[in-house]
Coordinates of C-alpha atoms and ligand atoms in Angstrom, one line a residue:
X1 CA -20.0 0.9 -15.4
X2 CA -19.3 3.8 -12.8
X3 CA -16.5 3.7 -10.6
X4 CA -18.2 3.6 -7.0
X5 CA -16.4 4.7 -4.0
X6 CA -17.5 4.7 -0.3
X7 CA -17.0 8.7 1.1
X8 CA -16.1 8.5 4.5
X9 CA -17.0 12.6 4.6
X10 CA -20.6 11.7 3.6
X11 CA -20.6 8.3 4.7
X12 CA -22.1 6.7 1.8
X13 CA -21.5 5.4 -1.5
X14 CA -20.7 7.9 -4.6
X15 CA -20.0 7.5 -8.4
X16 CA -16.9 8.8 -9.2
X17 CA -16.4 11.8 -11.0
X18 CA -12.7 13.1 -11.6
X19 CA -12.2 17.5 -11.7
X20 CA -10.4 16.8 -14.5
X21 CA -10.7 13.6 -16.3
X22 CA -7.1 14.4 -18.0
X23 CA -5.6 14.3 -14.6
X24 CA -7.2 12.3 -11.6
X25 CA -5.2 13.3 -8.6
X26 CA -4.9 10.9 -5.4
X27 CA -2.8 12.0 -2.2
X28 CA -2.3 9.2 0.2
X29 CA -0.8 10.0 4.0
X30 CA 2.6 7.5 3.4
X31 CA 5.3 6.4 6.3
X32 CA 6.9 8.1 9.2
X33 CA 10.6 6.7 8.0
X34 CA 12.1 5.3 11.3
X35 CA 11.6 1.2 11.5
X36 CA 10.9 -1.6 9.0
X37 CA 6.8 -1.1 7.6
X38 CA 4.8 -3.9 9.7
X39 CA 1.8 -5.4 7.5
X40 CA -0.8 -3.6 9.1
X41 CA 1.3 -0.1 7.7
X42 CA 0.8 -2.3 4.1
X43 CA -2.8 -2.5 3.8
X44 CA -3.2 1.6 2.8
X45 CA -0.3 0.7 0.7
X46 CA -1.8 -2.0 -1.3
X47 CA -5.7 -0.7 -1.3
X48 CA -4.3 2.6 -2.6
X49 CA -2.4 0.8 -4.9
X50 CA -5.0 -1.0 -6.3
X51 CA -7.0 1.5 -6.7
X52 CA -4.5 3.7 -8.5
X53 CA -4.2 0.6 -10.9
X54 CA -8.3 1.1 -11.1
X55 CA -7.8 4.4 -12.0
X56 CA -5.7 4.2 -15.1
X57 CA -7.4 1.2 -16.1
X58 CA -10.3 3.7 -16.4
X59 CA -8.7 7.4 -17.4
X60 CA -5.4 6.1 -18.9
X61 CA -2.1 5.6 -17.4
X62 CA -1.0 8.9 -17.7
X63 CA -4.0 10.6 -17.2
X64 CA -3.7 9.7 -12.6
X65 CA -1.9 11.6 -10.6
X66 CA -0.9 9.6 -7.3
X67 CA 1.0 11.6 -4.3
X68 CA 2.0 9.6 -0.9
X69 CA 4.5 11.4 1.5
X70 CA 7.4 10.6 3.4
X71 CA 7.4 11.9 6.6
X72 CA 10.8 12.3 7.5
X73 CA 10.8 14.4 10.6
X74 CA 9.0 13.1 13.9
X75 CA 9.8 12.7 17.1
X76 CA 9.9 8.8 16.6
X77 CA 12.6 9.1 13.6
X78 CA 14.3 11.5 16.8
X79 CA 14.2 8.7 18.9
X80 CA 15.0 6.5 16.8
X81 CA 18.9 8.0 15.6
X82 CA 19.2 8.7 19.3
X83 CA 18.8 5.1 20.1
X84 CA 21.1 3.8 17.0
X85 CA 23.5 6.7 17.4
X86 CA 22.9 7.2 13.2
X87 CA 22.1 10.5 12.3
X88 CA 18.5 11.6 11.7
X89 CA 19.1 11.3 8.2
X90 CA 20.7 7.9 7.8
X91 CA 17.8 6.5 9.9
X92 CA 15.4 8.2 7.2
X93 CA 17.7 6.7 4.4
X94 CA 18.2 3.7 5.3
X95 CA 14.2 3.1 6.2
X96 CA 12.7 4.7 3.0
X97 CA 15.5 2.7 1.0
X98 CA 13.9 -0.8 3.1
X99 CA 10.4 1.0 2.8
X100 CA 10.6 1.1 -1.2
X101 CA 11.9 -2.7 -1.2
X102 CA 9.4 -3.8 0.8
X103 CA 6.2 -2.1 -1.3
X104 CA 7.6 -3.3 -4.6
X105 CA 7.9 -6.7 -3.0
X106 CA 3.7 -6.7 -2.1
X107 CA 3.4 -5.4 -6.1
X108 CA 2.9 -1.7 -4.8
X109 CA 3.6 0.3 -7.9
X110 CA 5.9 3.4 -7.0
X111 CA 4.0 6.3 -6.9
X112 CA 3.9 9.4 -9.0
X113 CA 5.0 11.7 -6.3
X114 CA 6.7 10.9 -3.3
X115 CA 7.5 14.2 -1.6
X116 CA 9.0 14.4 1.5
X117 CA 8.2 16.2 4.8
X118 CA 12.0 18.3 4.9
X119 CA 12.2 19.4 1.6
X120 CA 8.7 21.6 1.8
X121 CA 9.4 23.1 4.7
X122 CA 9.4 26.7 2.7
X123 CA 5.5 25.4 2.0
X124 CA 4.4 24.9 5.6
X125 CA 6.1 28.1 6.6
X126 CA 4.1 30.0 3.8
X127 CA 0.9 28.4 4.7
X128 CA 1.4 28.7 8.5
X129 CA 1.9 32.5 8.0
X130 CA -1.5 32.8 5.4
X131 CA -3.6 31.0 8.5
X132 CA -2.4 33.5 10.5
X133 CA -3.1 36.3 8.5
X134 CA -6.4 34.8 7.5
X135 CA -7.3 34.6 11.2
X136 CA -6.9 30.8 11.6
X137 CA -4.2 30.6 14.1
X138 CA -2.1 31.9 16.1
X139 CA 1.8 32.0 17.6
X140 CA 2.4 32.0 21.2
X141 CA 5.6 30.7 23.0
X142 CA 7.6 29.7 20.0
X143 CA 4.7 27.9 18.6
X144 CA 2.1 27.8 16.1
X145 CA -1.5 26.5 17.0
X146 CA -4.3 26.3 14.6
X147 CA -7.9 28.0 16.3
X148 CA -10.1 25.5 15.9
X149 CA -12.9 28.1 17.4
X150 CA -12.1 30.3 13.8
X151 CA -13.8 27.6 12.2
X152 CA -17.7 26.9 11.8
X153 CA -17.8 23.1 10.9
X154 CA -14.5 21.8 12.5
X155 CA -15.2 18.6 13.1
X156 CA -17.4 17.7 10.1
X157 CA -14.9 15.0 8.4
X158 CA -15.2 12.6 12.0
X159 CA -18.1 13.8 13.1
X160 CA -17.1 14.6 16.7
X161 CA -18.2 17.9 17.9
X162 CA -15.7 19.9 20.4
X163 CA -17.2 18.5 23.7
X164 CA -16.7 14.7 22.4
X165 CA -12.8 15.9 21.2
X166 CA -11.8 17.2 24.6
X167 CA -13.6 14.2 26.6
X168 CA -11.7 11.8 24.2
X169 CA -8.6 13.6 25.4
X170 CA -6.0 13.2 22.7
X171 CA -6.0 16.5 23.2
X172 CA -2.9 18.1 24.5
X173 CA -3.7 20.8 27.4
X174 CA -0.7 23.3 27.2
X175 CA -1.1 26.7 29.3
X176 CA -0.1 28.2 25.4
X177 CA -3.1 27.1 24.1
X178 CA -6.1 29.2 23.5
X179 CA -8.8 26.2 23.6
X180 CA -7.8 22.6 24.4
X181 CA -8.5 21.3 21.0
X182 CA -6.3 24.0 19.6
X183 CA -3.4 21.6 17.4
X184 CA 0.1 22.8 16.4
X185 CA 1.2 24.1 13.0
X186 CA 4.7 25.1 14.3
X187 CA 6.7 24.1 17.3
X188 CA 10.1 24.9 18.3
X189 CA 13.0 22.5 17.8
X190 CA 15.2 21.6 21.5
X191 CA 18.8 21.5 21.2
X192 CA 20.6 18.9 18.9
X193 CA 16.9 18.8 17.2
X194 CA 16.4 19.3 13.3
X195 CA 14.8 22.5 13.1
X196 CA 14.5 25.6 10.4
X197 CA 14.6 29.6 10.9
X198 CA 10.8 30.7 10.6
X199 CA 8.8 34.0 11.6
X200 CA 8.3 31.9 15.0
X201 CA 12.1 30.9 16.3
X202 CA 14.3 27.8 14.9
X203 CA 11.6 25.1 15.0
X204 CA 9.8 22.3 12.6
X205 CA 6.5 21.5 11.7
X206 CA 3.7 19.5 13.4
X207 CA 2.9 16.6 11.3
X208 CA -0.5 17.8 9.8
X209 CA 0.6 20.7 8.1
X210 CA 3.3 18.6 5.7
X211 CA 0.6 16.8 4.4
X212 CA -1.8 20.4 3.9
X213 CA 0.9 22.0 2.0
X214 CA 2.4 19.3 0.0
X215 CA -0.9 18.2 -1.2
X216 CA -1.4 21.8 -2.0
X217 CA 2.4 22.1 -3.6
X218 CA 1.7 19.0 -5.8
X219 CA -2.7 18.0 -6.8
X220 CA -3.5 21.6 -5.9
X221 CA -6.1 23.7 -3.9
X222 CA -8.7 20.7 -4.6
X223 CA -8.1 17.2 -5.8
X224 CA -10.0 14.0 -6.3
X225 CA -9.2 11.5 -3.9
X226 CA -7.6 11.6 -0.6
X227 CA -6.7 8.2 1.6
X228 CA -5.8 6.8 4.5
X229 CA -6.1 4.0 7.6
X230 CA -9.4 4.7 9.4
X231 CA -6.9 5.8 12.6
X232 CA -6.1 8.9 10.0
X233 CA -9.6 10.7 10.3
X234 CA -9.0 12.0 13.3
X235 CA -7.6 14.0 14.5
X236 CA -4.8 13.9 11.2
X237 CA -7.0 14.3 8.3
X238 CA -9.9 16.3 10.2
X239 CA -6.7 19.0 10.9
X240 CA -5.7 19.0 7.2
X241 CA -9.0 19.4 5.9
X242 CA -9.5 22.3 8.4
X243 CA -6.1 24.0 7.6
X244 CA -6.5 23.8 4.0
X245 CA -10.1 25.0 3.6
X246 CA -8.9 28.2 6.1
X247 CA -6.3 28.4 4.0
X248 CA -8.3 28.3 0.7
X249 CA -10.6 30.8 1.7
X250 CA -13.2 27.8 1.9
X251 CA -12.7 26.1 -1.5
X252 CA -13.2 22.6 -1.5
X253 CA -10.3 20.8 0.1
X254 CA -11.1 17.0 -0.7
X255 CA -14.0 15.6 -3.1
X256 CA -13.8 11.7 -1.7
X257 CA -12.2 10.5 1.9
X258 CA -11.2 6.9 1.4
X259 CA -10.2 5.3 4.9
X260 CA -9.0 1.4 5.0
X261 CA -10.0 -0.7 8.5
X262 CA -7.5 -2.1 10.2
X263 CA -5.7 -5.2 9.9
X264 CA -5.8 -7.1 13.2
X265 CA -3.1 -10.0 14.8
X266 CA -5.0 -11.8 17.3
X267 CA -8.2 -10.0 17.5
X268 CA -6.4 -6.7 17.8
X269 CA -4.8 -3.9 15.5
X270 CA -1.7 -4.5 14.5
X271 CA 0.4 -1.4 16.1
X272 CA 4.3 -1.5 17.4
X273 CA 2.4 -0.1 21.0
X274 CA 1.1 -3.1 21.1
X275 CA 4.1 -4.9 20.2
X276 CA 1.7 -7.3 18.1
X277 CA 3.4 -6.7 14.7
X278 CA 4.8 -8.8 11.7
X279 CA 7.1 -6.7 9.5
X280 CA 7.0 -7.0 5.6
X281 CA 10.4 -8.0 5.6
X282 CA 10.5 -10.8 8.2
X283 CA 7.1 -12.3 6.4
X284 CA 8.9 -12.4 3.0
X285 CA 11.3 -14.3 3.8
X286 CA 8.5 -16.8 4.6
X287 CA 6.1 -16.1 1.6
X288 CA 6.3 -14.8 -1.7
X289 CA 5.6 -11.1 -1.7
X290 CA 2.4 -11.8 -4.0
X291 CA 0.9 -14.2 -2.3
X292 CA 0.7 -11.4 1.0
X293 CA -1.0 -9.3 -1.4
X294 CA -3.5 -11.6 -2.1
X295 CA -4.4 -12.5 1.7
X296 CA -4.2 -8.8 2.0
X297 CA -7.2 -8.2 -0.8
X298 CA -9.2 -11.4 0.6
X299 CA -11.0 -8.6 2.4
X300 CA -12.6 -5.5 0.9
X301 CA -11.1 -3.1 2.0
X302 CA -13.7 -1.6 4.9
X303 CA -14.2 -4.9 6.6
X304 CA -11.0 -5.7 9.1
X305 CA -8.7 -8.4 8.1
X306 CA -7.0 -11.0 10.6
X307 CA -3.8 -11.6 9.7
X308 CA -2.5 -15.1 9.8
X309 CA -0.1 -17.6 7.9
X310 CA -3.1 -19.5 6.9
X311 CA -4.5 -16.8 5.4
X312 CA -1.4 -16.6 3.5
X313 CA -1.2 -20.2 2.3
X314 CA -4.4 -20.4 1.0
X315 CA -3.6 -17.4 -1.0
X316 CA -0.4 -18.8 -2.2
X317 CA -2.7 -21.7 -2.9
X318 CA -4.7 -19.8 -5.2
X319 CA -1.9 -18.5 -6.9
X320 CA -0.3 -21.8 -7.7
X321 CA -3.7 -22.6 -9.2
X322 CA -3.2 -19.6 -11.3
X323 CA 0.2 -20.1 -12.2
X324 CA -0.5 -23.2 -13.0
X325 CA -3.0 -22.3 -15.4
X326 CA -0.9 -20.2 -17.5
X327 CA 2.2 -22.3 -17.3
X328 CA 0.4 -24.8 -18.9
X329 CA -0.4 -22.3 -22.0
X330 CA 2.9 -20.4 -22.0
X331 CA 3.2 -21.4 -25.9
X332 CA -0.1 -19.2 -26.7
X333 CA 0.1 -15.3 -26.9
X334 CA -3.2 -13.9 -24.8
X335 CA -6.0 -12.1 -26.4
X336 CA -6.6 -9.3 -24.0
X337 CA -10.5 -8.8 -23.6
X338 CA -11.8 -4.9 -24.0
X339 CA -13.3 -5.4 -21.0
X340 CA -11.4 -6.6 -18.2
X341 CA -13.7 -8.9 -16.5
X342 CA -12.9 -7.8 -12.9
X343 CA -13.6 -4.5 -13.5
X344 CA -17.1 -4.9 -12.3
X345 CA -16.3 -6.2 -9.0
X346 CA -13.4 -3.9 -8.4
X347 CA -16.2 -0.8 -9.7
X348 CA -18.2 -1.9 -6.6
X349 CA -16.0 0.2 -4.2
X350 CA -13.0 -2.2 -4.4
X351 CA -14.9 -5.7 -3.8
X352 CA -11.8 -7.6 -4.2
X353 CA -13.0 -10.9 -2.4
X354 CA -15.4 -10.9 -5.4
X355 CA -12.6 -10.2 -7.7
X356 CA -10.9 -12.9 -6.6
X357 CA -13.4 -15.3 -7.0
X358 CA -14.0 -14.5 -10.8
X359 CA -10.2 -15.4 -10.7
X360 CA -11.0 -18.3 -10.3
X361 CA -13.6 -18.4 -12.6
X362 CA -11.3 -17.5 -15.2
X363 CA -8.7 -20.1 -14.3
X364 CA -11.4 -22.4 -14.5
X365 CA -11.8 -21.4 -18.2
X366 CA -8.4 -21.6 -19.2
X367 CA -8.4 -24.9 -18.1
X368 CA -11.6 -26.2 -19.8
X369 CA -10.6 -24.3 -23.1
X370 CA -9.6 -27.3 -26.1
X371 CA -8.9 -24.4 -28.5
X372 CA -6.2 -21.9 -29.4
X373 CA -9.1 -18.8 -29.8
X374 CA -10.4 -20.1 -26.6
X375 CA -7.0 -20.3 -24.7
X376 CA -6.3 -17.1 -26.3
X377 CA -8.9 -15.1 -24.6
X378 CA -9.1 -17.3 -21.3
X379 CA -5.5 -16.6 -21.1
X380 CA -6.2 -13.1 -21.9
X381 CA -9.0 -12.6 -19.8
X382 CA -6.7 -14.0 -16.5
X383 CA -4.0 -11.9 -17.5
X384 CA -5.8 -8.6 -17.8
X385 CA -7.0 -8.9 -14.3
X386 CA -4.2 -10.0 -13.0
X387 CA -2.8 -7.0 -14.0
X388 CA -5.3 -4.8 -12.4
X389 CA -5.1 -6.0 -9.0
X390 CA -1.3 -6.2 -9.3
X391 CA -1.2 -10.1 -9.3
X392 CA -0.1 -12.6 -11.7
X393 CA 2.6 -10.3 -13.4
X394 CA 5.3 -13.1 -13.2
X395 CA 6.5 -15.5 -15.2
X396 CA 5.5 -18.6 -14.2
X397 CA 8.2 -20.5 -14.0
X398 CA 9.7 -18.0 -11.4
X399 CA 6.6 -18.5 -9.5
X400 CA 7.2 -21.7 -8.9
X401 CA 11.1 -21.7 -8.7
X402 CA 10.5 -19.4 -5.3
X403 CA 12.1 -20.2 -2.4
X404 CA 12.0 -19.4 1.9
X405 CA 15.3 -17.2 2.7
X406 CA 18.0 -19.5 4.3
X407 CA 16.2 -22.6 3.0
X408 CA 18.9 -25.2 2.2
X409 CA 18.8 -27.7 -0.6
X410 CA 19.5 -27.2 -4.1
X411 CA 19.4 -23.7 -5.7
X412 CA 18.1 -23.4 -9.8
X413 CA 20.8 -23.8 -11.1
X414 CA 21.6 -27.5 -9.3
X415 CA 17.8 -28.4 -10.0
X416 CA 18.6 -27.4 -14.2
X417 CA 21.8 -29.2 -13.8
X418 CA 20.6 -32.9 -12.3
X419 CA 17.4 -32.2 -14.8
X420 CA 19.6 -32.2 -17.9
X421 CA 21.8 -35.2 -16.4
X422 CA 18.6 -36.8 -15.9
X423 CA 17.2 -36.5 -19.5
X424 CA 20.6 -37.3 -20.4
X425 CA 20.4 -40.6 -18.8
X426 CA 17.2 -41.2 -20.2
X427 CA 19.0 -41.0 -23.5
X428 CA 21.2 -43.9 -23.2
X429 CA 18.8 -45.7 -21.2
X430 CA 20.2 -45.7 -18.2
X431 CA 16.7 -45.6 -16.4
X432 CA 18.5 -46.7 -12.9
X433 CA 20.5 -43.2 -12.9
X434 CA 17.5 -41.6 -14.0
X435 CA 15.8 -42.8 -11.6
X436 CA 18.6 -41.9 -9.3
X437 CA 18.2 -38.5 -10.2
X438 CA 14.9 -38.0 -9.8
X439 CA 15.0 -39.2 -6.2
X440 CA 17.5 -37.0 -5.1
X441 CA 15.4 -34.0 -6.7
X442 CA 12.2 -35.3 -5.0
X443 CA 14.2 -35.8 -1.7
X444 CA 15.1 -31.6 -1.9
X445 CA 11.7 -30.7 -2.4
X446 CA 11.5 -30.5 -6.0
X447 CA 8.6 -31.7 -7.7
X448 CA 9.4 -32.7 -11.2
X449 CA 6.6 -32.8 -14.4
X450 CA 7.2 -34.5 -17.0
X451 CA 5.5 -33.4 -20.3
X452 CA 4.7 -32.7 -24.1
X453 CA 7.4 -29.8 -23.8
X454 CA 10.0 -31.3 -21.7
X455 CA 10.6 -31.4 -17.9
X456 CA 9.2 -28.9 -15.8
X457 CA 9.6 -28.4 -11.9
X458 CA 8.4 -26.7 -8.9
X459 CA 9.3 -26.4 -5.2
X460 CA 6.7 -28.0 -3.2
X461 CA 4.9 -26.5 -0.9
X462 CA 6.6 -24.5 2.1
Ligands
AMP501 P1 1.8 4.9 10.9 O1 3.1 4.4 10.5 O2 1.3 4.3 12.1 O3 1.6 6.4 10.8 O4 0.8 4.3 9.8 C1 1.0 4.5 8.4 C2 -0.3 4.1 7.7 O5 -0.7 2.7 8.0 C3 -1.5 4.9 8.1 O6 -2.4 5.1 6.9 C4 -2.2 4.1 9.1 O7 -3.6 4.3 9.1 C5 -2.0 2.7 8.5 N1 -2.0 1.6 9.5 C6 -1.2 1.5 10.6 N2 -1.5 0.3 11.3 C7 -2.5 -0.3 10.6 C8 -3.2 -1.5 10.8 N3 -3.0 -2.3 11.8 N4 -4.1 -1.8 9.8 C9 -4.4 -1.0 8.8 N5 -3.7 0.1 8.6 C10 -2.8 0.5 9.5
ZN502 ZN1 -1.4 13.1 5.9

């Protein structure tokens, strides 16, 4: 079935077609690198990262190309070094380092690419110079500023003419600026400032352009798919699209805009000016990193999602059911399907709430399933689309075995050790010692299961 993907640029539905089926090519606008990712900053991550898994599902692993930045110059990573007293480049380190922890912790598969913002500047600089040849833009006062007046449909990807982009006001009116709406390429650097030698004066980029010319450096003129949080279209993605087809002489820029919605706390988007945030890392030391990536895909992926712990227990719920499915079969090998049955839902412009549910369908079968063909493929079946939304890639037992940070009582290695003592006193038929045992492991939250292939435990719930 055709892969069908909503296009913010012409706001409906398409089927999928790749430039180049040997190489699908996805660039996703990644993290300004200055504080911990908040959950909100993780749904782009995850949806993209699902759908990259959806892509080689389809074309082949190595047939997707997959680029998201690191922006690692901004006035907030300024701010940011000035406040810690680090250097602008331990801040970045340290927060791409905690960035990259944090995404393989939600299952976020590492990119192909991850190029970064201040080791392209050479790029920008180049394609700054061609939009100024070409017409597009223009330096005045140490900067760069795009024209948006040099171009006919500026303003097509948000639909927003002019007049509506100057009433809105995120505008910046500078007496260097030829029209209000005019954005910068280039800007000079202040004192004590990172900043490179250019044509213009010692200066860095504006953010727009990174993404324009390392898209360009790395999926070329024209790529497949190109994502972001709906806060992205304007005026970020509108300017890229608009310096790239300047640059390009016109050539298509973009063939699908994908945009996520936001994720909300409390009715409202989850953003540090708000001060309404929950980082990644302070929430996995609460939950299990998978069971925030299942909350996250509860909702498909244009609908907002409130965020909230219950959200996250039901989805740990759902997971135990899982796990618990394939714990109980972890003596059969899987026969993997040809067709992996969420692919339909998923095909349906991401309808992971409807994914989900045929998860359970499929746990459900492994259940009901008396014999070893039909466990086989059941347990194939789950596994397979597990795999695809980046779920149930763990062994089971570790599942289980998972544990809040700081939480006291006995680590694995206590729990194997009072097990084995416990069975031990079983074998002389010491049942009182046994019995002992097993209180004190119930007492510390462990729930014990006694069965055909020996003890096997859990932590109970959080
Ligand atoms: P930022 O660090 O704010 O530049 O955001 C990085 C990415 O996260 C962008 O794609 C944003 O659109 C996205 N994003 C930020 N906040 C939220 C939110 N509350 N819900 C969904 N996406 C968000
Ligand atoms: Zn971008």
């Amino acid at each position: 079935m055709p892969l069908a993907l909503y296009n913010t640029a012409t706001r409906r539905k398409e089927d999928f077609r790749p430039i180049d089926p040997s190489n699908v090519r996805m660039y996703v606008c990644g993290p300004t690198v200055y504080s911990y990712a908040h959950i909100g900053n993780a749904r782009p991550v995850i949806v993209f990262d699902l759908l990259f898994r959806v892509l080689r599902e389809i074309y082949g692993a190595e047939h997707v190309t997959y680029a998201r930045n690191i922006t690692d110059v901004d006035d907030k990573i300024i701010a940011a070094a000035a406040a810690s007293g680090e250097t602008i480049r331990e801040v970045t380190e340290r927060t791409a380092v905690q960035y990259d922890k944090d995404m393989a912790a939600v299952g976020a598969l590492v990119p192909t690419l991850t190029p970064r913002a201040t080791e392209h500047i050479g790029d920008m600089i180049a394609m700054i110079e061609d939009l100024i040849a070409k017409g597009h833009a223009y330096a005045a006062e140490g900067h760069v500023l795009f024209a948006v007046a040099s171009m006919a449909d500026y303003g097509a990807l948000s639909g927003r003419n002019l007049d509506d982009m100057i009433a809105g006001a995120r505008v910046e009116v500078a007496p260097y600026k030829q029209a209000p709406a005019d954005f910068v390429l280039w800007k000079p650097a202040k004192d004590g400032e990172p900043g490179w030698d250019s044509p213009w004066g010692r200066g860095r980029p504006g953010w727009h352009i990174e993404c324009s010319a390392m898209a360009e450096k790395h999926l070329g003129e024209t790529f497949d798919i190109h994502g972001g949080g709906v806060d992205l279209i304007f005026p970020h993605h509108e300017n890229e699209r608009a310096q790239s087809l300047c640059a390009h002489d016109g050539r298509p820029f973009v063939n699908v805009w994908m945009h996520n919605a936001f994720l909300d706390l409390g009715g409202e988007k989850m953003s540090k000016s708000l001060g309404n945030i929950e980082t990644v890392h302070a929430l996995l030391e609460r939950f299990p990193g998978e069971a925030l990536r299942y909350a996250m895909l509860s909702a498909q992926y244009r609908e907002p999602l409130e965020w909230n712990d219950e959200r996250v227990r039901e989805a740990k719920g759902a997971l135990d059911r899982f796990y618990g499915a394939l714990r109980a079969v972890t003596d059969v090998d899987p026969a993997y399907p040809d067709e992996v049955p969420v692919m339909a839902s998923l095909s349906d412009d991401l309808n992971t709430p409807q994914a989900q549910a045929v998860l359970h369908e499929l746990a459900t079968e492994l259940n009901k399933a008396k014999t070893l063909p039909a466990k086989a493929a059941a347990k194939g079946a789950l596994l397979a689309s597990g795999e695809v939304l980046g779920l149930l890639e763990q062994d089971p037992e570790a599942w289980f075995r998972w544990r809040p940070a700081g939480a006291g009582g006995l680590d694995d290695a206590e729990v194997e050790r009072l097990i084995a003592a416990r069975i031990a006193a079983r074998a002389e038929r010491n049942f009182a010692e046994a019995d002992r045992l097993r209180k004190e492991l119930t007492d510390a939250g462990i729930a014990l299961e006694d069965g055909p292939n020996g003890t096997i435990w859990r932590r109970a719930e959080v």
